[in-house]
């Protein structure tokens, strides 16, 4: 049995656009601050923040799809800035690749 795609109400669309815009703003701020970081601690902090914003955007996209919504029709959830910068941990013998 096929499940009907739910419709996006104007209220839901407005909420999602505002939420996504707020995440984008914070994500871009974290990218800018990461580039300005002078200490390893600052870089690590902003790398973590960047990862969290990326994760939230991916979770939002997945949840919208799971609920039957078409994320592409709402807003570009993943932005171009994300493709330019993706924090990756430094290579290490003790680093477990399976953790990612």
PDB file of C-alpha atoms in Angstrom:
ATOM      1  CA  UNK A   1       0.000   0.000   0.000  1.00  0.00           C
ATOM      2  CA  UNK A   2       1.426   3.360  -1.035  1.00  0.00           C
ATOM      3  CA  UNK A   3       1.451   6.098   1.531  1.00  0.00           C
ATOM      4  CA  UNK A   4       0.196   9.461   0.314  1.00  0.00           C
ATOM      5  CA  UNK A   5       2.715  12.259   0.497  1.00  0.00           C
ATOM      6  CA  UNK A   6       1.694  14.762   3.147  1.00  0.00           C
ATOM      7  CA  UNK A   7       1.215  18.354   2.106  1.00  0.00           C
ATOM      8  CA  UNK A   8       3.288  21.097   3.602  1.00  0.00           C
ATOM      9  CA  UNK A   9       1.040  23.620   5.295  1.00  0.00           C
ATOM     10  CA  UNK A  10       1.993  27.298   5.031  1.00  0.00           C
ATOM     11  CA  UNK A  11       2.746  27.294   8.776  1.00  0.00           C
ATOM     12  CA  UNK A  12       5.067  24.285   8.498  1.00  0.00           C
ATOM     13  CA  UNK A  13       6.789  25.755   5.454  1.00  0.00           C
ATOM     14  CA  UNK A  14       7.302  29.067   7.238  1.00  0.00           C
ATOM     15  CA  UNK A  15       8.714  27.312  10.312  1.00  0.00           C
ATOM     16  CA  UNK A  16      11.053  25.116   8.259  1.00  0.00           C
ATOM     17  CA  UNK A  17      12.358  28.046   6.214  1.00  0.00           C
ATOM     18  CA  UNK A  18      13.078  30.079   9.360  1.00  0.00           C
ATOM     19  CA  UNK A  19      14.701  27.088  11.093  1.00  0.00           C
ATOM     20  CA  UNK A  20      16.871  26.232   8.089  1.00  0.00           C
ATOM     21  CA  UNK A  21      17.876  29.896   7.631  1.00  0.00           C
ATOM     22  CA  UNK A  22      18.900  30.109  11.311  1.00  0.00           C
ATOM     23  CA  UNK A  23      20.996  26.938  10.967  1.00  0.00           C
ATOM     24  CA  UNK A  24      22.632  28.258   7.790  1.00  0.00           C
ATOM     25  CA  UNK A  25      23.491  31.544   9.518  1.00  0.00           C
ATOM     26  CA  UNK A  26      25.119  29.774  12.464  1.00  0.00           C
ATOM     27  CA  UNK A  27      26.840  27.260  10.191  1.00  0.00           C
ATOM     28  CA  UNK A  28      28.406  30.014   8.069  1.00  0.00           C
ATOM     29  CA  UNK A  29      29.453  31.907  11.218  1.00  0.00           C
ATOM     30  CA  UNK A  30      31.201  28.765  12.513  1.00  0.00           C
ATOM     31  CA  UNK A  31      32.974  28.352   9.146  1.00  0.00           C
ATOM     32  CA  UNK A  32      34.175  31.959   9.262  1.00  0.00           C
ATOM     33  CA  UNK A  33      35.374  31.662  12.852  1.00  0.00           C
ATOM     34  CA  UNK A  34      37.125  28.376  12.114  1.00  0.00           C
ATOM     35  CA  UNK A  35      39.093  30.049   9.325  1.00  0.00           C
ATOM     36  CA  UNK A  36      40.108  32.855  11.730  1.00  0.00           C
ATOM     37  CA  UNK A  37      41.103  30.480  14.547  1.00  0.00           C
ATOM     38  CA  UNK A  38      44.641  30.842  15.768  1.00  0.00           C
ATOM     39  CA  UNK A  39      44.808  28.055  18.344  1.00  0.00           C
ATOM     40  CA  UNK A  40      44.192  24.330  18.017  1.00  0.00           C
ATOM     41  CA  UNK A  41      41.557  24.557  20.736  1.00  0.00           C
ATOM     42  CA  UNK A  42      39.602  27.174  18.788  1.00  0.00           C
ATOM     43  CA  UNK A  43      39.892  25.144  15.597  1.00  0.00           C
ATOM     44  CA  UNK A  44      38.709  22.018  17.398  1.00  0.00           C
ATOM     45  CA  UNK A  45      35.755  23.891  18.891  1.00  0.00           C
ATOM     46  CA  UNK A  46      34.602  25.295  15.548  1.00  0.00           C
ATOM     47  CA  UNK A  47      35.226  21.985  13.775  1.00  0.00           C
ATOM     48  CA  UNK A  48      32.862  20.438  16.318  1.00  0.00           C
ATOM     49  CA  UNK A  49      30.294  23.181  15.786  1.00  0.00           C
ATOM     50  CA  UNK A  50      30.517  22.753  12.011  1.00  0.00           C
ATOM     51  CA  UNK A  51      30.047  19.006  12.353  1.00  0.00           C
ATOM     52  CA  UNK A  52      26.991  19.529  14.583  1.00  0.00           C
ATOM     53  CA  UNK A  53      25.318  21.943  12.160  1.00  0.00           C
ATOM     54  CA  UNK A  54      25.980  19.567   9.262  1.00  0.00           C
ATOM     55  CA  UNK A  55      24.561  16.695  11.289  1.00  0.00           C
ATOM     56  CA  UNK A  56      21.404  18.618  12.225  1.00  0.00           C
ATOM     57  CA  UNK A  57      20.813  19.550   8.572  1.00  0.00           C
ATOM     58  CA  UNK A  58      21.287  15.921   7.495  1.00  0.00           C
ATOM     59  CA  UNK A  59      18.963  14.663  10.232  1.00  0.00           C
ATOM     60  CA  UNK A  60      16.329  17.220   9.219  1.00  0.00           C
ATOM     61  CA  UNK A  61      16.575  16.113   5.581  1.00  0.00           C
ATOM     62  CA  UNK A  62      16.328  12.424   6.536  1.00  0.00           C
ATOM     63  CA  UNK A  63      13.368  13.005   8.843  1.00  0.00           C
ATOM     64  CA  UNK A  64      11.482  15.009   6.229  1.00  0.00           C
ATOM     65  CA  UNK A  65      12.018  12.197   3.713  1.00  0.00           C
ATOM     66  CA  UNK A  66      10.993   9.554   6.259  1.00  0.00           C
ATOM     67  CA  UNK A  67       7.756  11.435   6.962  1.00  0.00           C
ATOM     68  CA  UNK A  68       7.009  11.580   3.240  1.00  0.00           C
ATOM     69  CA  UNK A  69       7.916  15.210   2.585  1.00  0.00           C
ATOM     70  CA  UNK A  70      10.063  16.300  -0.331  1.00  0.00           C
ATOM     71  CA  UNK A  71      12.924  18.328   1.228  1.00  0.00           C
ATOM     72  CA  UNK A  72      13.938  19.669  -2.180  1.00  0.00           C
ATOM     73  CA  UNK A  73      10.631  21.503  -2.489  1.00  0.00           C
ATOM     74  CA  UNK A  74      11.101  23.366   0.781  1.00  0.00           C
ATOM     75  CA  UNK A  75      14.499  24.986   0.831  1.00  0.00           C
ATOM     76  CA  UNK A  76      18.037  24.052  -0.105  1.00  0.00           C
ATOM     77  CA  UNK A  77      18.808  22.404   3.207  1.00  0.00           C
ATOM     78  CA  UNK A  78      22.422  21.546   2.446  1.00  0.00           C
ATOM     79  CA  UNK A  79      24.207  24.681   1.330  1.00  0.00           C
ATOM     80  CA  UNK A  80      27.197  25.227  -0.921  1.00  0.00           C
ATOM     81  CA  UNK A  81      29.377  26.226   2.038  1.00  0.00           C
ATOM     82  CA  UNK A  82      29.065  22.708   3.401  1.00  0.00           C
ATOM     83  CA  UNK A  83      30.652  21.233   0.308  1.00  0.00           C
ATOM     84  CA  UNK A  84      33.626  23.593   0.635  1.00  0.00           C
ATOM     85  CA  UNK A  85      34.444  22.666   4.217  1.00  0.00           C
ATOM     86  CA  UNK A  86      33.919  19.407   5.984  1.00  0.00           C
ATOM     87  CA  UNK A  87      35.880  18.875   9.186  1.00  0.00           C
ATOM     88  CA  UNK A  88      37.749  15.618   9.293  1.00  0.00           C
ATOM     89  CA  UNK A  89      39.793  14.321  12.174  1.00  0.00           C
ATOM     90  CA  UNK A  90      43.567  14.210  11.745  1.00  0.00           C
ATOM     91  CA  UNK A  91      44.982  10.814  10.757  1.00  0.00           C
ATOM     92  CA  UNK A  92      46.212   8.834  13.713  1.00  0.00           C
ATOM     93  CA  UNK A  93      47.180   5.262  14.472  1.00  0.00           C
ATOM     94  CA  UNK A  94      44.761   5.258  17.398  1.00  0.00           C
ATOM     95  CA  UNK A  95      41.891   6.752  15.382  1.00  0.00           C
ATOM     96  CA  UNK A  96      39.065   4.320  14.734  1.00  0.00           C
ATOM     97  CA  UNK A  97      37.673   4.883  11.221  1.00  0.00           C
ATOM     98  CA  UNK A  98      34.565   2.888  12.141  1.00  0.00           C
ATOM     99  CA  UNK A  99      33.555   5.670  14.542  1.00  0.00           C
ATOM    100  CA  UNK A 100      32.587   7.862  11.592  1.00  0.00           C
TER     101      UNK A 100
END
